[in-house]
PDB file of C-alpha atoms in Angstrom:
ATOM      1  CA  PHE A   1     -56.559  24.302  20.394  1.00  0.00           C
ATOM      2  CA  ASP A   2     -60.117  25.527  20.926  1.00  0.00           C
ATOM      3  CA  PHE A   3     -58.989  29.110  20.382  1.00  0.00           C
ATOM      4  CA  GLY A   4     -57.529  28.116  17.009  1.00  0.00           C
ATOM      5  CA  ARG A   5     -60.842  26.519  16.000  1.00  0.00           C
ATOM      6  CA  TYR A   6     -62.639  29.690  17.027  1.00  0.00           C
ATOM      7  CA  LEU A   7     -60.323  31.929  15.005  1.00  0.00           C
ATOM      8  CA  LEU A   8     -60.932  29.935  11.814  1.00  0.00           C
ATOM      9  CA  THR A   9     -64.683  29.412  12.157  1.00  0.00           C
ATOM     10  CA  SER A  10     -65.301  33.056  13.040  1.00  0.00           C
ATOM     11  CA  SER A  11     -63.337  34.226   9.978  1.00  0.00           C
ATOM     12  CA  SER A  12     -64.377  31.629   7.392  1.00  0.00           C
ATOM     13  CA  TRP A  13     -67.758  29.940   7.183  1.00  0.00           C
ATOM     14  CA  GLY A  14     -70.361  29.102   4.570  1.00  0.00           C
ATOM     15  CA  ASP A  15     -70.602  31.751   1.861  1.00  0.00           C
ATOM     16  CA  SER A  16     -68.174  34.234   3.439  1.00  0.00           C
ATOM     17  CA  GLN A  17     -64.822  35.247   2.033  1.00  0.00           C
ATOM     18  CA  PRO A  18     -61.956  32.992   3.169  1.00  0.00           C
ATOM     19  CA  ALA A  19     -59.941  34.011   6.201  1.00  0.00           C
ATOM     20  CA  ASN A  20     -57.359  36.612   5.257  1.00  0.00           C
ATOM     21  CA  LEU A  21     -53.993  37.257   6.847  1.00  0.00           C
ATOM     22  CA  VAL A  22     -55.406  38.881   9.998  1.00  0.00           C
ATOM     23  CA  GLY A  23     -58.886  37.373  10.106  1.00  0.00           C
ATOM     24  CA  LEU A  24     -61.728  39.681  11.099  1.00  0.00           C
ATOM     25  CA  TRP A  25     -59.793  41.697  13.633  1.00  0.00           C
ATOM     26  CA  SER A  26     -58.202  45.078  13.083  1.00  0.00           C
ATOM     27  CA  GLU A  27     -57.685  48.118  15.265  1.00  0.00           C
ATOM     28  CA  GLY A  28     -58.475  50.477  12.406  1.00  0.00           C
ATOM     29  CA  LEU A  29     -59.546  50.750   8.793  1.00  0.00           C
ATOM     30  CA  SER A  30     -56.055  49.857   7.575  1.00  0.00           C
ATOM     31  CA  THR A  31     -55.064  46.308   8.447  1.00  0.00           C
ATOM     32  CA  PRO A  32     -51.521  44.914   8.606  1.00  0.00           C
ATOM     33  CA  TRP A  33     -50.344  43.806   5.154  1.00  0.00           C
ATOM     34  CA  ALA A  34     -53.583  45.265   3.751  1.00  0.00           C
ATOM     35  CA  GLY A  35     -55.445  42.248   5.124  1.00  0.00           C
ATOM     36  CA  ASP A  36     -54.634  40.325   1.956  1.00  0.00           C
ATOM     37  CA  TYR A  37     -54.005  36.651   1.255  1.00  0.00           C
ATOM     38  CA  HIS A  38     -50.440  35.374   1.594  1.00  0.00           C
ATOM     39  CA  ILE A  39     -50.461  32.095  -0.321  1.00  0.00           C
ATOM     40  CA  ASN A  40     -46.741  31.521   0.209  1.00  0.00           C
ATOM     41  CA  ILE A  41     -47.560  29.629   3.445  1.00  0.00           C
ATOM     42  CA  ASN A  42     -49.779  31.770   5.700  1.00  0.00           C
ATOM     43  CA  MET A  43     -53.112  30.912   4.102  1.00  0.00           C
ATOM     44  CA  GLN A  44     -52.155  27.256   3.823  1.00  0.00           C
ATOM     45  CA  MET A  45     -51.412  27.162   7.544  1.00  0.00           C
ATOM     46  CA  MET A  46     -54.796  28.682   8.392  1.00  0.00           C
ATOM     47  CA  TYR A  47     -56.635  25.858   6.621  1.00  0.00           C
ATOM     48  CA  TRP A  48     -54.369  22.861   7.207  1.00  0.00           C
ATOM     49  CA  ALA A  49     -56.374  21.692  10.212  1.00  0.00           C
ATOM     50  CA  ALA A  50     -59.856  22.468   8.858  1.00  0.00           C
ATOM     51  CA  HIS A  51     -60.764  19.038   7.484  1.00  0.00           C
ATOM     52  CA  ALA A  52     -58.765  17.113  10.072  1.00  0.00           C
ATOM     53  CA  LEU A  53     -60.928  18.773  12.742  1.00  0.00           C
ATOM     54  CA  GLY A  54     -64.169  18.197  10.854  1.00  0.00           C
ATOM     55  CA  LEU A  55     -64.590  21.915  10.119  1.00  0.00           C
ATOM     56  CA  HIS A  56     -65.577  21.301   6.505  1.00  0.00           C
ATOM     57  CA  GLU A  57     -67.955  24.267   6.462  1.00  0.00           C
ATOM     58  CA  ALA A  58     -65.068  26.539   7.447  1.00  0.00           C
ATOM     59  CA  ALA A  59     -63.252  25.487   4.267  1.00  0.00           C
ATOM     60  CA  ARG A  60     -66.265  25.997   1.970  1.00  0.00           C
ATOM     61  CA  PRO A  61     -65.435  29.661   1.186  1.00  0.00           C
ATOM     62  CA  LEU A  62     -62.367  28.358  -0.659  1.00  0.00           C
ATOM     63  CA  ASP A  63     -64.562  26.880  -3.419  1.00  0.00           C
ATOM     64  CA  SER A  64     -65.745  30.128  -5.017  1.00  0.00           C
ATOM     65  CA  TRP A  65     -62.466  31.829  -4.083  1.00  0.00           C
ATOM     66  CA  PHE A  66     -60.468  29.285  -6.081  1.00  0.00           C
ATOM     67  CA  GLU A  67     -62.783  29.524  -9.073  1.00  0.00           C
ATOM     68  CA  ALA A  68     -62.171  33.278  -9.246  1.00  0.00           C
ATOM     69  CA  LEU A  69     -58.432  32.900  -8.590  1.00  0.00           C
ATOM     70  CA  ALA A  70     -57.977  30.312 -11.343  1.00  0.00           C
ATOM     71  CA  GLU A  71     -59.956  32.427 -13.812  1.00  0.00           C
ATOM     72  CA  ARG A  72     -57.688  35.423 -13.226  1.00  0.00           C
ATOM     73  CA  GLY A  73     -54.673  33.132 -13.120  1.00  0.00           C
ATOM     74  CA  GLU A  74     -55.333  31.963 -16.677  1.00  0.00           C
ATOM     75  CA  ARG A  75     -54.714  35.501 -17.890  1.00  0.00           C
ATOM     76  CA  THR A  76     -51.484  35.759 -15.894  1.00  0.00           C
ATOM     77  CA  ALA A  77     -50.273  32.388 -17.184  1.00  0.00           C
ATOM     78  CA  LEU A  78     -50.834  33.471 -20.775  1.00  0.00           C
ATOM     79  CA  CYS A  79     -49.558  37.054 -20.513  1.00  0.00           C
ATOM     80  CA  MET A  80     -46.493  36.397 -18.327  1.00  0.00           C
ATOM     81  CA  TYR A  81     -45.418  32.942 -19.415  1.00  0.00           C
ATOM     82  CA  GLY A  82     -47.201  32.206 -22.688  1.00  0.00           C
ATOM     83  CA  ALA A  83     -48.624  29.128 -20.982  1.00  0.00           C
ATOM     84  CA  LYS A  84     -52.000  27.447 -20.754  1.00  0.00           C
ATOM     85  CA  GLY A  85     -53.650  26.650 -17.439  1.00  0.00           C
ATOM     86  CA  TRP A  86     -53.544  29.015 -14.460  1.00  0.00           C
ATOM     87  CA  VAL A  87     -50.939  30.373 -12.052  1.00  0.00           C
ATOM     88  CA  ALA A  88     -50.882  32.518  -8.912  1.00  0.00           C
ATOM     89  CA  HIS A  89     -47.864  33.901  -7.095  1.00  0.00           C
ATOM     90  CA  GLY A  90     -47.045  34.776  -3.492  1.00  0.00           C
ATOM     91  CA  PHE A  91     -49.795  37.269  -2.660  1.00  0.00           C
ATOM     92  CA  THR A  92     -53.331  37.968  -3.750  1.00  0.00           C
ATOM     93  CA  ASP A  93     -56.343  39.908  -2.503  1.00  0.00           C
ATOM     94  CA  ILE A  94     -60.103  40.144  -2.818  1.00  0.00           C
ATOM     95  CA  TRP A  95     -59.630  41.264  -6.449  1.00  0.00           C
ATOM     96  CA  MET A  96     -57.695  38.064  -7.190  1.00  0.00           C
ATOM     97  CA  ASP A  97     -54.420  39.567  -8.342  1.00  0.00           C
ATOM     98  CA  THR A  98     -52.345  36.632  -9.583  1.00  0.00           C
ATOM     99  CA  LYS A  99     -49.217  38.318 -10.941  1.00  0.00           C
ATOM    100  CA  PRO A 100     -46.102  38.769  -8.746  1.00  0.00           C
ATOM    101  CA  VAL A 101     -46.735  41.646  -6.330  1.00  0.00           C
ATOM    102  CA  GLY A 102     -43.698  43.221  -4.654  1.00  0.00           C
ATOM    103  CA  GLY A 103     -40.032  42.322  -4.786  1.00  0.00           C
ATOM    104  CA  SER A 104     -38.729  39.010  -6.080  1.00  0.00           C
ATOM    105  CA  ARG A 105     -37.808  37.938  -2.546  1.00  0.00           C
ATOM    106  CA  TRP A 106     -41.482  37.846  -1.629  1.00  0.00           C
ATOM    107  CA  ALA A 107     -43.506  37.472  -4.775  1.00  0.00           C
ATOM    108  CA  LEU A 108     -41.765  35.484  -7.525  1.00  0.00           C
ATOM    109  CA  CYS A 109     -43.135  32.086  -6.539  1.00  0.00           C
ATOM    110  CA  PRO A 110     -45.196  30.546  -9.368  1.00  0.00           C
ATOM    111  CA  THR A 111     -45.893  27.397  -7.341  1.00  0.00           C
ATOM    112  CA  CYS A 112     -47.747  29.213  -4.532  1.00  0.00           C
ATOM    113  CA  GLY A 113     -51.162  28.940  -6.194  1.00  0.00           C
ATOM    114  CA  ALA A 114     -50.684  25.225  -6.815  1.00  0.00           C
ATOM    115  CA  TRP A 115     -49.573  24.774  -3.212  1.00  0.00           C
ATOM    116  CA  MET A 116     -52.770  26.385  -1.991  1.00  0.00           C
ATOM    117  CA  ALA A 117     -54.859  24.376  -4.479  1.00  0.00           C
ATOM    118  CA  LEU A 118     -53.669  21.156  -2.862  1.00  0.00           C
ATOM    119  CA  GLN A 119     -55.911  22.131   0.052  1.00  0.00           C
ATOM    120  CA  GLN A 120     -58.848  21.177  -2.177  1.00  0.00           C
ATOM    121  CA  TRP A 121     -57.411  17.690  -2.626  1.00  0.00           C
ATOM    122  CA  GLU A 122     -57.342  17.457   1.165  1.00  0.00           C
ATOM    123  CA  ASN A 123     -61.065  18.243   1.015  1.00  0.00           C
ATOM    124  CA  PHE A 124     -61.696  15.025  -0.884  1.00  0.00           C
ATOM    125  CA  ARG A 125     -59.320  12.958   1.225  1.00  0.00           C
ATOM    126  CA  PHE A 126     -61.371  13.774   4.310  1.00  0.00           C
ATOM    127  CA  THR A 127     -64.914  14.158   2.954  1.00  0.00           C
ATOM    128  CA  ARG A 128     -64.872  11.621   0.059  1.00  0.00           C
ATOM    129  CA  ASN A 129     -67.245  13.978  -1.751  1.00  0.00           C
ATOM    130  CA  ASP A 130     -67.178  12.656  -5.327  1.00  0.00           C
ATOM    131  CA  THR A 131     -69.309  15.494  -6.692  1.00  0.00           C
ATOM    132  CA  HIS A 132     -66.980  18.140  -5.295  1.00  0.00           C
ATOM    133  CA  LEU A 133     -63.996  16.194  -6.614  1.00  0.00           C
ATOM    134  CA  ARG A 134     -65.295  15.976 -10.193  1.00  0.00           C
ATOM    135  CA  HIS A 135     -66.758  19.445 -10.534  1.00  0.00           C
ATOM    136  CA  HIS A 136     -64.329  21.518  -8.494  1.00  0.00           C
ATOM    137  CA  THR A 137     -61.102  19.891  -7.330  1.00  0.00           C
ATOM    138  CA  LEU A 138     -60.216  17.993 -10.499  1.00  0.00           C
ATOM    139  CA  PRO A 139     -60.597  20.984 -12.891  1.00  0.00           C
ATOM    140  CA  LEU A 140     -58.628  23.155 -10.460  1.00  0.00           C
ATOM    141  CA  LEU A 141     -55.731  20.708 -10.244  1.00  0.00           C
ATOM    142  CA  GLN A 142     -55.836  20.049 -13.984  1.00  0.00           C
ATOM    143  CA  GLY A 143     -55.450  23.760 -14.704  1.00  0.00           C
ATOM    144  CA  ALA A 144     -52.410  23.962 -12.438  1.00  0.00           C
ATOM    145  CA  VAL A 145     -50.874  20.825 -13.977  1.00  0.00           C
ATOM    146  CA  THR A 146     -51.459  22.219 -17.472  1.00  0.00           C
ATOM    147  CA  PHE A 147     -49.599  25.387 -16.537  1.00  0.00           C
ATOM    148  CA  PHE A 148     -46.528  23.583 -15.244  1.00  0.00           C
ATOM    149  CA  LEU A 149     -46.362  21.279 -18.248  1.00  0.00           C
ATOM    150  CA  ASP A 150     -46.124  24.419 -20.392  1.00  0.00           C
ATOM    151  CA  TYR A 151     -43.977  26.437 -17.995  1.00  0.00           C
ATOM    152  CA  MET A 152     -41.216  23.988 -17.067  1.00  0.00           C
ATOM    153  CA  LYS A 153     -38.293  23.693 -19.460  1.00  0.00           C
ATOM    154  CA  PRO A 154     -35.430  21.176 -19.737  1.00  0.00           C
ATOM    155  CA  GLN A 155     -32.257  22.682 -18.272  1.00  0.00           C
ATOM    156  CA  ALA A 156     -30.083  19.575 -18.005  1.00  0.00           C
ATOM    157  CA  PRO A 157     -28.536  17.152 -20.532  1.00  0.00           C
ATOM    158  CA  ASN A 158     -30.845  14.367 -19.350  1.00  0.00           C
ATOM    159  CA  GLY A 159     -33.955  16.441 -20.078  1.00  0.00           C
ATOM    160  CA  THR A 160     -34.882  17.140 -16.449  1.00  0.00           C
ATOM    161  CA  LEU A 161     -37.560  19.821 -16.296  1.00  0.00           C
ATOM    162  CA  PHE A 162     -36.847  22.927 -14.240  1.00  0.00           C
ATOM    163  CA  THR A 163     -38.988  25.703 -12.825  1.00  0.00           C
ATOM    164  CA  GLY A 164     -37.759  29.253 -12.578  1.00  0.00           C
ATOM    165  CA  PRO A 165     -36.585  31.829 -12.256  1.00  0.00           C
ATOM    166  CA  SER A 166     -38.278  31.342  -8.902  1.00  0.00           C
ATOM    167  CA  HIS A 167     -37.579  31.541  -5.205  1.00  0.00           C
ATOM    168  CA  SER A 168     -38.280  29.843  -1.920  1.00  0.00           C
ATOM    169  CA  PRO A 169     -40.552  32.278  -0.030  1.00  0.00           C
ATOM    170  CA  GLU A 170     -38.670  34.562   2.351  1.00  0.00           C
ATOM    171  CA  ASN A 171     -35.502  32.519   1.938  1.00  0.00           C
ATOM    172  CA  SER A 172     -32.091  33.741   0.816  1.00  0.00           C
ATOM    173  CA  PHE A 173     -28.671  32.293   0.115  1.00  0.00           C
ATOM    174  CA  ARG A 174     -25.120  33.372  -0.632  1.00  0.00           C
ATOM    175  CA  VAL A 175     -22.981  32.228  -3.517  1.00  0.00           C
ATOM    176  CA  THR A 176     -19.243  31.596  -3.310  1.00  0.00           C
ATOM    177  CA  ASN A 177     -17.086  34.710  -2.776  1.00  0.00           C
ATOM    178  CA  ASP A 178     -20.122  36.981  -2.678  1.00  0.00           C
ATOM    179  CA  ASP A 179     -21.485  38.344   0.589  1.00  0.00           C
ATOM    180  CA  ARG A 180     -24.672  39.618  -0.978  1.00  0.00           C
ATOM    181  CA  CYS A 181     -27.882  37.697  -0.327  1.00  0.00           C
ATOM    182  CA  GLN A 182     -29.532  36.170  -3.375  1.00  0.00           C
ATOM    183  CA  HIS A 183     -33.138  35.056  -3.654  1.00  0.00           C
ATOM    184  CA  VAL A 184     -33.858  33.815  -7.173  1.00  0.00           C
ATOM    185  CA  SER A 185     -32.700  30.535  -8.683  1.00  0.00           C
ATOM    186  CA  LEU A 186     -33.776  27.677 -10.928  1.00  0.00           C
ATOM    187  CA  SER A 187     -35.906  24.935  -9.379  1.00  0.00           C
ATOM    188  CA  PRO A 188     -35.676  25.747  -5.674  1.00  0.00           C
ATOM    189  CA  SER A 189     -36.525  22.726  -3.545  1.00  0.00           C
ATOM    190  CA  ILE A 190     -39.966  24.061  -2.674  1.00  0.00           C
ATOM    191  CA  ASP A 191     -40.914  24.141  -6.365  1.00  0.00           C
ATOM    192  CA  SER A 192     -39.807  20.553  -6.910  1.00  0.00           C
ATOM    193  CA  SER A 193     -41.760  19.402  -3.859  1.00  0.00           C
ATOM    194  CA  ILE A 194     -44.965  21.236  -4.780  1.00  0.00           C
ATOM    195  CA  VAL A 195     -44.903  20.209  -8.445  1.00  0.00           C
ATOM    196  CA  PHE A 196     -44.322  16.570  -7.472  1.00  0.00           C
ATOM    197  CA  ASP A 197     -47.176  16.720  -4.955  1.00  0.00           C
ATOM    198  CA  LEU A 198     -49.416  18.463  -7.483  1.00  0.00           C
ATOM    199  CA  PHE A 199     -48.838  15.901 -10.228  1.00  0.00           C
ATOM    200  CA  THR A 200     -49.219  12.867  -7.956  1.00  0.00           C
ATOM    201  CA  SER A 201     -52.347  14.335  -6.341  1.00  0.00           C
ATOM    202  CA  PHE A 202     -53.823  15.025  -9.773  1.00  0.00           C
ATOM    203  CA  LEU A 203     -53.227  11.417 -10.836  1.00  0.00           C
ATOM    204  CA  ASP A 204     -54.862  10.201  -7.620  1.00  0.00           C
ATOM    205  CA  ALA A 205     -57.801  12.551  -8.205  1.00  0.00           C
ATOM    206  CA  CYS A 206     -58.229  11.235 -11.764  1.00  0.00           C
ATOM    207  CA  TRP A 207     -58.230   7.659 -10.479  1.00  0.00           C
ATOM    208  CA  HIS A 208     -60.856   8.387  -7.832  1.00  0.00           C
ATOM    209  CA  ALA A 209     -62.981  10.271 -10.364  1.00  0.00           C
ATOM    210  CA  GLY A 210     -62.773   7.356 -12.801  1.00  0.00           C
ATOM    211  CA  GLU A 211     -60.830   9.363 -15.374  1.00  0.00           C
ATOM    212  CA  ALA A 212     -57.437   7.683 -15.076  1.00  0.00           C
TER     213      ALA A 212
END
């Protein structure tokens, strides 16, 4: 437990960059996975405990990081999907690359940025910082919500909105009479869960900010 606290606080504090995939430690100049940010679960896991443990200062580097990510993500949303708002996929780096990087099995996950952005809602839930909520968290969530309202399309007779093509990170499945592994589908369960959480969190944030 204490070792985990040490790993986060030594890699992410104050005005530093957020903790990357391997933290500060590397045996050489080239780090595993280029020392980037995996926002398809790894980065989320690194910060899940930050506010619960009172390590609010360890989460502060995410503020400026998200501002830069969302700014680049607006360009990706427009160029790739013709959508407003912002989006980020499975991997990014210090240059804030928000387009899919790598094969579809790893990278084609348009909900990953929104999933990571929910960490900022956790910031408010623990700190009750109204200023941070209004000036940082709410615009961030609103941009993600705006993207999905543009991006999702009805794919069922009842008008149900679907995401996709998309994938559940590092997951695969087989279809009937086909032994080959598939990775891409419409509205994988992870997308439905994240979009639901995003929209409900945004409504809660609006209510707390007095904008509901």
